[in-house]
Short mmCIF file of C-alpha atoms in Angstrom, two decimals:
data_model
loop_
_atom_site.label_atom_id
_atom_site.label_comp_id
_atom_site.label_asym_id
_atom_site.label_seq_id
_atom_site.Cartn_x
_atom_site.Cartn_y
_atom_site.Cartn_z
CA MET A 10 123.20 125.27 39.27
CA LYS A 11 122.12 128.47 37.53
CA ALA A 12 120.27 131.08 39.56
CA TYR A 13 119.26 134.74 39.60
CA LEU A 14 120.39 136.61 42.70
CA ILE A 15 121.24 139.92 44.28
CA GLU A 16 124.55 140.69 46.00
CA LYS A 17 123.27 143.94 47.47
CA TYR A 18 119.89 145.58 47.86
CA GLY A 19 118.94 147.92 45.07
CA ASP A 20 116.78 148.38 42.00
CA ARG A 21 116.20 146.00 39.09
CA SER A 22 119.82 146.37 37.96
CA ALA A 23 120.91 144.48 41.08
CA VAL A 24 119.55 141.17 39.76
CA ARG A 25 122.09 139.02 37.90
CA ALA A 26 122.60 135.45 36.74
CA ALA A 27 125.13 133.31 38.60
CA GLU A 28 126.46 129.76 38.95
CA LEU A 29 126.04 128.38 42.48
CA PRO A 30 126.68 125.03 44.19
CA ASP A 31 123.67 122.71 44.22
CA PRO A 32 121.79 122.93 47.54
CA GLU A 33 122.22 120.10 50.03
CA PRO A 34 118.90 118.95 51.52
CA GLY A 35 118.64 118.48 55.27
CA ALA A 36 116.98 115.54 57.00
CA ASP A 37 113.45 116.92 56.53
CA ASP A 38 114.11 118.55 53.16
CA VAL A 39 113.06 117.68 49.64
CA LEU A 40 115.40 118.66 46.79
CA VAL A 41 113.29 119.88 43.87
CA ARG A 42 114.37 120.47 40.29
CA ILE A 43 112.40 123.61 39.50
CA HIS A 44 110.43 123.58 36.26
CA ALA A 45 108.67 126.91 36.76
CA ALA A 46 108.51 129.81 39.22
CA SER A 47 106.27 132.84 39.29
CA VAL A 48 106.90 136.53 39.88
CA ASN A 49 105.31 138.30 42.85
CA PRO A 50 105.45 141.92 44.11
CA LEU A 51 107.20 140.47 47.16
CA ASP A 52 110.22 139.80 44.92
CA PHE A 53 110.63 143.51 44.18
CA LYS A 54 110.22 144.49 47.81
CA ILE A 55 112.84 142.00 48.96
CA ARG A 56 115.20 143.09 46.16
CA ASP A 57 114.80 146.75 47.13
CA GLY A 58 115.46 146.03 50.81
CA ASP A 59 111.98 147.01 51.99
CA PHE A 60 111.85 144.05 54.38
CA LYS A 61 115.48 144.28 55.50
CA PRO A 62 114.64 145.25 59.12
CA ILE A 63 112.32 142.26 59.63
CA LEU A 64 113.70 139.68 57.16
CA PRO A 65 117.48 139.99 57.50
CA TYR A 66 118.54 137.83 54.57
CA ARG A 67 122.16 136.90 54.11
CA LEU A 68 123.53 138.19 50.80
CA PRO A 69 124.03 137.06 48.08
CA LEU A 70 120.38 136.04 47.93
CA VAL A 71 118.56 134.04 45.25
CA LEU A 72 115.17 135.62 44.63
CA GLY A 73 111.85 133.88 44.00
CA ASN A 74 108.97 132.83 46.26
CA ASP A 75 107.05 130.00 44.63
CA LEU A 76 107.68 127.04 42.35
CA ALA A 77 106.58 123.85 40.66
CA GLY A 78 108.95 121.02 39.87
CA VAL A 79 110.02 117.41 40.33
CA VAL A 80 111.56 115.79 43.42
CA VAL A 81 115.13 114.59 42.75
CA ARG A 82 116.25 113.76 46.32
CA VAL A 83 114.70 113.42 49.76
CA GLY A 84 116.22 113.71 53.22
CA PRO A 85 116.26 110.65 55.51
CA ALA A 86 113.37 111.97 57.63
CA VAL A 87 111.07 112.75 54.68
CA THR A 88 107.92 110.61 54.69
CA ARG A 89 105.50 112.43 52.39
CA PHE A 90 107.39 112.60 49.11
CA ALA A 91 109.47 110.40 46.84
CA VAL A 92 111.84 110.92 43.93
CA GLY A 93 109.84 111.64 40.79
CA ASP A 94 106.89 113.33 42.53
CA GLU A 95 105.59 116.48 40.84
CA VAL A 96 105.24 119.12 43.54
CA TYR A 97 104.61 122.80 44.12
CA ALA A 98 105.31 125.12 47.03
CA ARG A 99 105.88 128.50 48.56
CA PRO A 100 109.11 127.88 50.52
CA GLY A 101 109.40 129.23 54.05
CA LYS A 102 110.20 132.95 54.21
CA ASP A 103 113.74 132.20 55.43
CA ARG A 104 114.43 129.77 52.59
CA ILE A 105 113.32 131.52 49.42
CA GLY A 106 115.20 131.20 46.14
CA THR A 107 113.01 129.76 43.39
CA PHE A 108 114.63 131.68 40.52
CA ALA A 109 117.06 128.79 40.24
CA GLU A 110 117.34 125.30 38.83
CA LEU A 111 117.21 123.57 42.23
CA ILE A 112 115.95 124.30 45.73
CA ALA A 113 115.74 122.40 49.02
CA VAL A 114 112.29 122.78 50.60
CA HIS A 115 111.11 121.53 54.01
CA GLN A 116 108.56 118.76 53.49
CA ASP A 117 105.99 120.65 55.59
CA ASP A 118 105.92 123.47 53.02
CA LEU A 119 105.41 121.23 49.98
CA ALA A 120 102.37 119.64 48.30
CA LEU A 121 101.80 117.39 45.32
CA LYS A 122 101.08 119.42 42.19
CA PRO A 123 97.48 119.29 40.91
CA ALA A 124 97.68 116.64 38.20
CA ALA A 125 95.67 118.58 35.61
CA LEU A 126 97.86 121.69 35.77
CA THR A 127 100.97 122.39 33.75
CA MET A 128 104.12 123.28 35.66
CA ALA A 129 103.67 126.94 34.70
CA GLU A 130 100.07 126.98 35.91
CA ALA A 131 100.98 125.26 39.18
CA ALA A 132 103.89 127.62 39.82
CA SER A 133 101.54 130.60 39.54
CA LEU A 134 99.47 129.51 42.53
CA PRO A 135 101.28 128.86 45.84
CA LEU A 136 102.00 132.35 47.18
CA VAL A 137 98.80 134.01 45.95
CA ALA A 138 96.55 131.07 46.78
CA LEU A 139 97.96 130.79 50.30
CA THR A 140 97.51 134.55 50.70
CA ALA A 141 93.85 134.28 49.70
CA TRP A 142 93.30 131.25 51.95
CA GLN A 143 94.94 132.82 54.99
CA ALA A 144 93.01 136.06 54.50
CA LEU A 145 89.53 134.71 53.76
CA VAL A 146 89.48 131.32 55.51
CA GLU A 147 91.97 131.61 58.36
CA ARG A 148 91.64 135.28 59.33
CA ALA A 149 88.21 136.46 58.14
CA ARG A 150 86.42 133.08 58.37
CA VAL A 151 84.14 134.10 55.53
CA ARG A 152 80.68 132.52 55.72
CA PRO A 153 77.94 132.07 53.11
CA GLY A 154 76.00 135.25 52.47
CA GLN A 155 78.67 137.64 53.74
CA LYS A 156 79.73 140.56 51.56
CA VAL A 157 83.39 140.57 50.56
CA LEU A 158 85.31 143.22 48.61
CA ILE A 159 88.49 142.11 46.88
CA HIS A 160 90.65 144.83 45.39
CA ALA A 161 92.49 144.37 42.09
CA GLY A 162 90.46 141.33 41.12
CA SER A 163 92.48 140.68 37.96
CA GLY A 164 95.80 140.61 39.83
CA GLY A 165 97.65 137.58 41.12
CA VAL A 166 96.01 137.47 44.55
CA GLY A 167 92.72 138.81 43.25
CA THR A 168 92.11 136.13 40.61
CA VAL A 169 92.41 133.38 43.23
CA ALA A 170 90.64 135.28 46.03
CA LEU A 171 87.59 135.87 43.84
CA GLN A 172 87.25 132.15 43.18
CA LEU A 173 87.81 131.23 46.81
CA ALA A 174 85.28 133.80 48.05
CA ARG A 175 82.71 132.45 45.59
CA HIS A 176 83.43 128.91 46.80
CA LEU A 177 82.85 130.09 50.39
CA GLY A 178 79.41 131.38 49.40
CA ALA A 179 80.12 135.10 49.70
CA HIS A 180 78.60 137.97 47.74
CA VAL A 181 81.73 139.33 46.05
CA ALA A 182 82.64 142.78 44.78
CA THR A 183 85.90 143.73 43.15
CA THR A 184 87.76 146.63 41.57
CA ALA A 185 89.17 146.11 38.08
CA SER A 186 89.50 147.79 34.71
CA ALA A 187 86.62 147.66 32.24
CA ALA A 188 88.79 145.47 30.01
CA ASN A 189 88.94 142.80 32.72
CA ALA A 190 85.31 143.03 33.82
CA GLY A 191 84.35 139.87 31.96
CA LEU A 192 87.22 137.89 33.44
CA VAL A 193 86.56 138.87 37.06
CA LYS A 194 82.83 138.12 36.69
CA GLU A 195 83.74 134.69 35.36
CA LEU A 196 86.00 134.18 38.38
CA GLY A 197 83.27 135.01 40.86
CA ALA A 198 82.62 138.75 41.11
CA ASP A 199 78.97 139.74 41.55
CA VAL A 200 79.78 143.47 41.42
CA VAL A 201 82.60 145.01 39.38
CA ILE A 202 83.76 148.57 40.04
CA ASP A 203 85.74 150.16 37.20
CA TYR A 204 88.49 151.84 39.22
CA ARG A 205 89.22 154.25 36.37
CA THR A 206 85.74 155.77 36.24
CA GLU A 207 84.10 154.90 39.58
CA ASP A 208 84.91 155.41 43.25
CA PHE A 209 84.19 152.15 45.06
CA GLU A 210 83.59 154.07 48.30
CA GLU A 211 80.57 155.77 46.73
CA VAL A 212 79.11 152.55 45.35
CA LEU A 213 79.65 149.96 48.08
CA ASP A 214 78.46 149.84 51.68
CA GLY A 215 77.86 147.35 54.48
CA TYR A 216 80.65 144.91 53.67
CA ASP A 217 81.87 142.29 56.11
CA VAL A 218 85.40 141.84 54.77
CA VAL A 219 87.80 143.72 52.51
CA LEU A 220 90.95 142.10 51.12
CA ASP A 221 93.26 145.00 50.32
CA THR A 222 96.17 144.38 47.95
CA LEU A 223 96.93 148.03 47.17
CA GLY A 224 97.37 149.97 50.43
CA GLY A 225 97.50 153.76 50.65
CA GLU A 226 94.30 155.66 49.84
CA THR A 227 92.56 152.42 48.83
CA LEU A 228 93.10 151.05 52.32
CA GLU A 229 91.78 154.21 53.96
CA LYS A 230 88.64 154.19 51.80
CA SER A 231 88.13 150.48 52.45
CA LEU A 232 87.54 151.19 56.14
CA ARG A 233 84.51 153.24 55.14
CA VAL A 234 82.70 150.53 53.15
CA LEU A 235 82.66 148.09 56.07
CA LYS A 236 79.70 147.59 58.36
CA PRO A 237 80.32 147.73 62.14
CA GLY A 238 82.33 144.69 63.15
CA GLY A 239 83.81 144.35 59.66
CA LYS A 240 87.46 143.72 58.92
CA VAL A 241 90.08 144.93 56.46
CA ILE A 242 92.88 142.46 55.85
CA SER A 243 95.74 144.06 53.96
CA VAL A 244 98.84 142.63 52.31
CA ALA A 245 99.99 146.12 51.30
CA GLY A 246 99.25 148.28 54.34
CA PRO A 247 101.44 149.05 57.35
CA PRO A 248 102.56 146.09 59.49
CA ASP A 249 101.01 145.77 62.94
CA ALA A 250 102.00 144.41 66.34
CA GLU A 251 100.39 141.02 65.66
CA PHE A 252 102.67 140.59 62.66
CA ALA A 253 105.61 141.54 64.85
CA ARG A 254 104.62 138.87 67.38
CA GLU A 255 104.38 136.26 64.63
CA LEU A 256 107.89 137.14 63.49
CA GLY A 257 109.22 137.09 67.04
CA VAL A 258 110.99 140.42 66.63
CA ASN A 259 112.49 142.35 69.52
CA PRO A 260 110.34 144.74 71.61
CA VAL A 261 111.78 147.85 69.95
CA LEU A 262 110.85 146.70 66.45
CA ARG A 263 107.48 145.57 67.75
CA GLN A 264 106.79 149.11 68.96
CA VAL A 265 107.93 150.50 65.60
CA MET A 266 105.41 148.31 63.78
CA ARG A 267 102.69 149.27 66.22
CA ALA A 268 103.46 152.93 65.50
CA LEU A 269 103.42 152.40 61.72
CA SER A 270 99.88 151.07 61.82
CA PHE A 271 98.61 153.38 64.59
CA ARG A 272 96.75 155.84 62.35
CA THR A 273 95.03 153.10 60.36
CA ARG A 274 94.06 151.17 63.49
CA ARG A 275 92.75 154.32 65.14
CA ARG A 276 90.59 155.18 62.13
CA ALA A 277 89.31 151.63 62.03
CA GLY A 278 88.48 151.72 65.73
CA ARG A 279 86.51 154.93 65.36
CA ARG A 280 84.32 153.22 62.76
CA GLY A 281 83.87 150.08 64.83
CA VAL A 282 85.88 147.93 62.40
CA THR A 283 89.29 146.26 62.58
CA TYR A 284 92.49 146.35 60.55
CA ALA A 285 94.95 143.47 60.20
CA PHE A 286 98.16 143.14 58.20
CA LEU A 287 98.84 139.78 56.55
CA PHE A 288 102.26 138.46 55.55
CA MET A 289 101.43 135.02 54.24
CA LYS A 290 103.31 131.99 55.49
CA ALA A 291 104.32 128.73 53.87
CA ASP A 292 101.93 125.89 54.69
CA GLY A 293 101.87 122.57 52.87
CA GLU A 294 98.63 121.44 54.52
CA GLN A 295 96.78 124.55 53.33
CA LEU A 296 98.29 124.06 49.89
CA ARG A 297 96.84 120.55 49.85
CA GLU A 298 93.41 122.05 50.60
CA ILE A 299 93.93 124.40 47.65
CA THR A 300 94.90 121.41 45.48
CA ARG A 301 91.57 119.79 46.31
CA LEU A 302 89.74 122.94 45.20
CA VAL A 303 91.74 123.05 41.97
CA GLU A 304 90.97 119.41 41.25
CA ALA A 305 87.26 120.01 42.00
CA GLY A 306 87.20 122.86 39.47
CA GLU A 307 86.62 125.53 42.12
CA ILE A 308 89.91 127.35 41.48
CA ARG A 309 91.85 127.72 38.26
CA PRO A 310 95.11 129.59 37.69
CA VAL A 311 95.29 132.69 35.52
CA VAL A 312 98.65 133.08 33.76
CA ASP A 313 99.40 136.22 31.79
CA ARG A 314 102.75 135.27 30.19
CA VAL A 315 105.53 132.70 30.52
CA PHE A 316 109.17 133.78 30.12
CA PRO A 317 112.14 131.42 29.60
CA PHE A 318 114.60 131.18 32.48
CA GLU A 319 117.22 133.17 30.55
CA GLN A 320 114.80 136.11 30.55
CA THR A 321 114.22 136.21 34.30
CA ARG A 322 115.26 139.86 34.51
CA GLU A 323 112.88 140.74 31.67
CA ALA A 324 110.09 138.85 33.44
CA LEU A 325 110.68 140.86 36.61
CA GLU A 326 110.65 144.13 34.67
CA TYR A 327 107.48 143.15 32.78
CA ALA A 328 105.66 142.41 36.05
CA GLU A 329 107.02 145.40 37.95
CA GLU A 330 105.98 147.80 35.21
CA GLY A 331 102.40 146.52 35.42
CA ARG A 332 102.34 145.23 31.86
CA ALA A 333 100.56 142.00 32.76
CA LYS A 334 96.91 142.21 31.71
CA ALA A 335 95.65 139.68 34.27
CA GLY A 336 96.99 137.01 36.58
CA LYS A 337 100.58 135.93 37.05
CA VAL A 338 103.89 136.19 35.22
CA VAL A 339 105.73 132.87 35.18
CA ILE A 340 109.35 131.89 34.53
CA ALA A 341 109.90 128.47 32.90
CA THR A 342 113.13 127.07 34.33
CA ALA A 343 113.08 123.68 32.62
#
């Protein structure tokens, strides 16, 4: 099969096309012919080696973290899927590799594709939709009437999180450019802060939950818009000890992660709020819940541009340079 991989950690020049043997599915695996995959910031971080201490991948490594495609083989223990099914997924973190023609995915990480979506639209959803679900439903347990701030509302995670927060009955604020104000309002934002001309910290106050996708100064300011008892959930901030426990890392690395997030946690504690780092996980059952919301019209994908498979490197560069106007960049494999 054809695939795009790295043989060593590095910058964008490390990504190259290659011919690889077709994957062999295990007993619980589903072999999927990939029709589309989407680009996520996680791809750049893995490529650059940012997660090397906690996700020790064996090189060469095929990149790519979500997909849509058609089942071509199933393992003998597979009960949920059959050859010919249209599916989508975020593979488990140890089994990534969707910038390829084929992939073997554990059946627990897979869901049937929403029938009304194209392959490109479906491929844009798994990682960002699961991130939004795990932040707002699983971690924050957002309830009707709560105030939720979602940063970068026109981004991949943001476009889905806005719709999910609206579905949950929250009052939703977001940061976005003026050019995308109409889009994010359509997706569910009640308040839009133009990050180029306004400081959200000076406008917002008394929020229950912040979903931070930017980290850095944005994360620090987010602590100050929460009411006592509020929570910041960040996918871009420093990892914490809870994340280390989830990974099952050794005690030394667990202490390192605790130290990395110490300043943020201390500042949060002084304000009577909490900080949590989220590294989303594959979950086919949650993806099926998301499918139901898509089919009910509660969530729709936002796709910025679709690149052909032969332009995978160009797709990565386009996304990494921030040239996407809104939503996801997708690679059409078939």
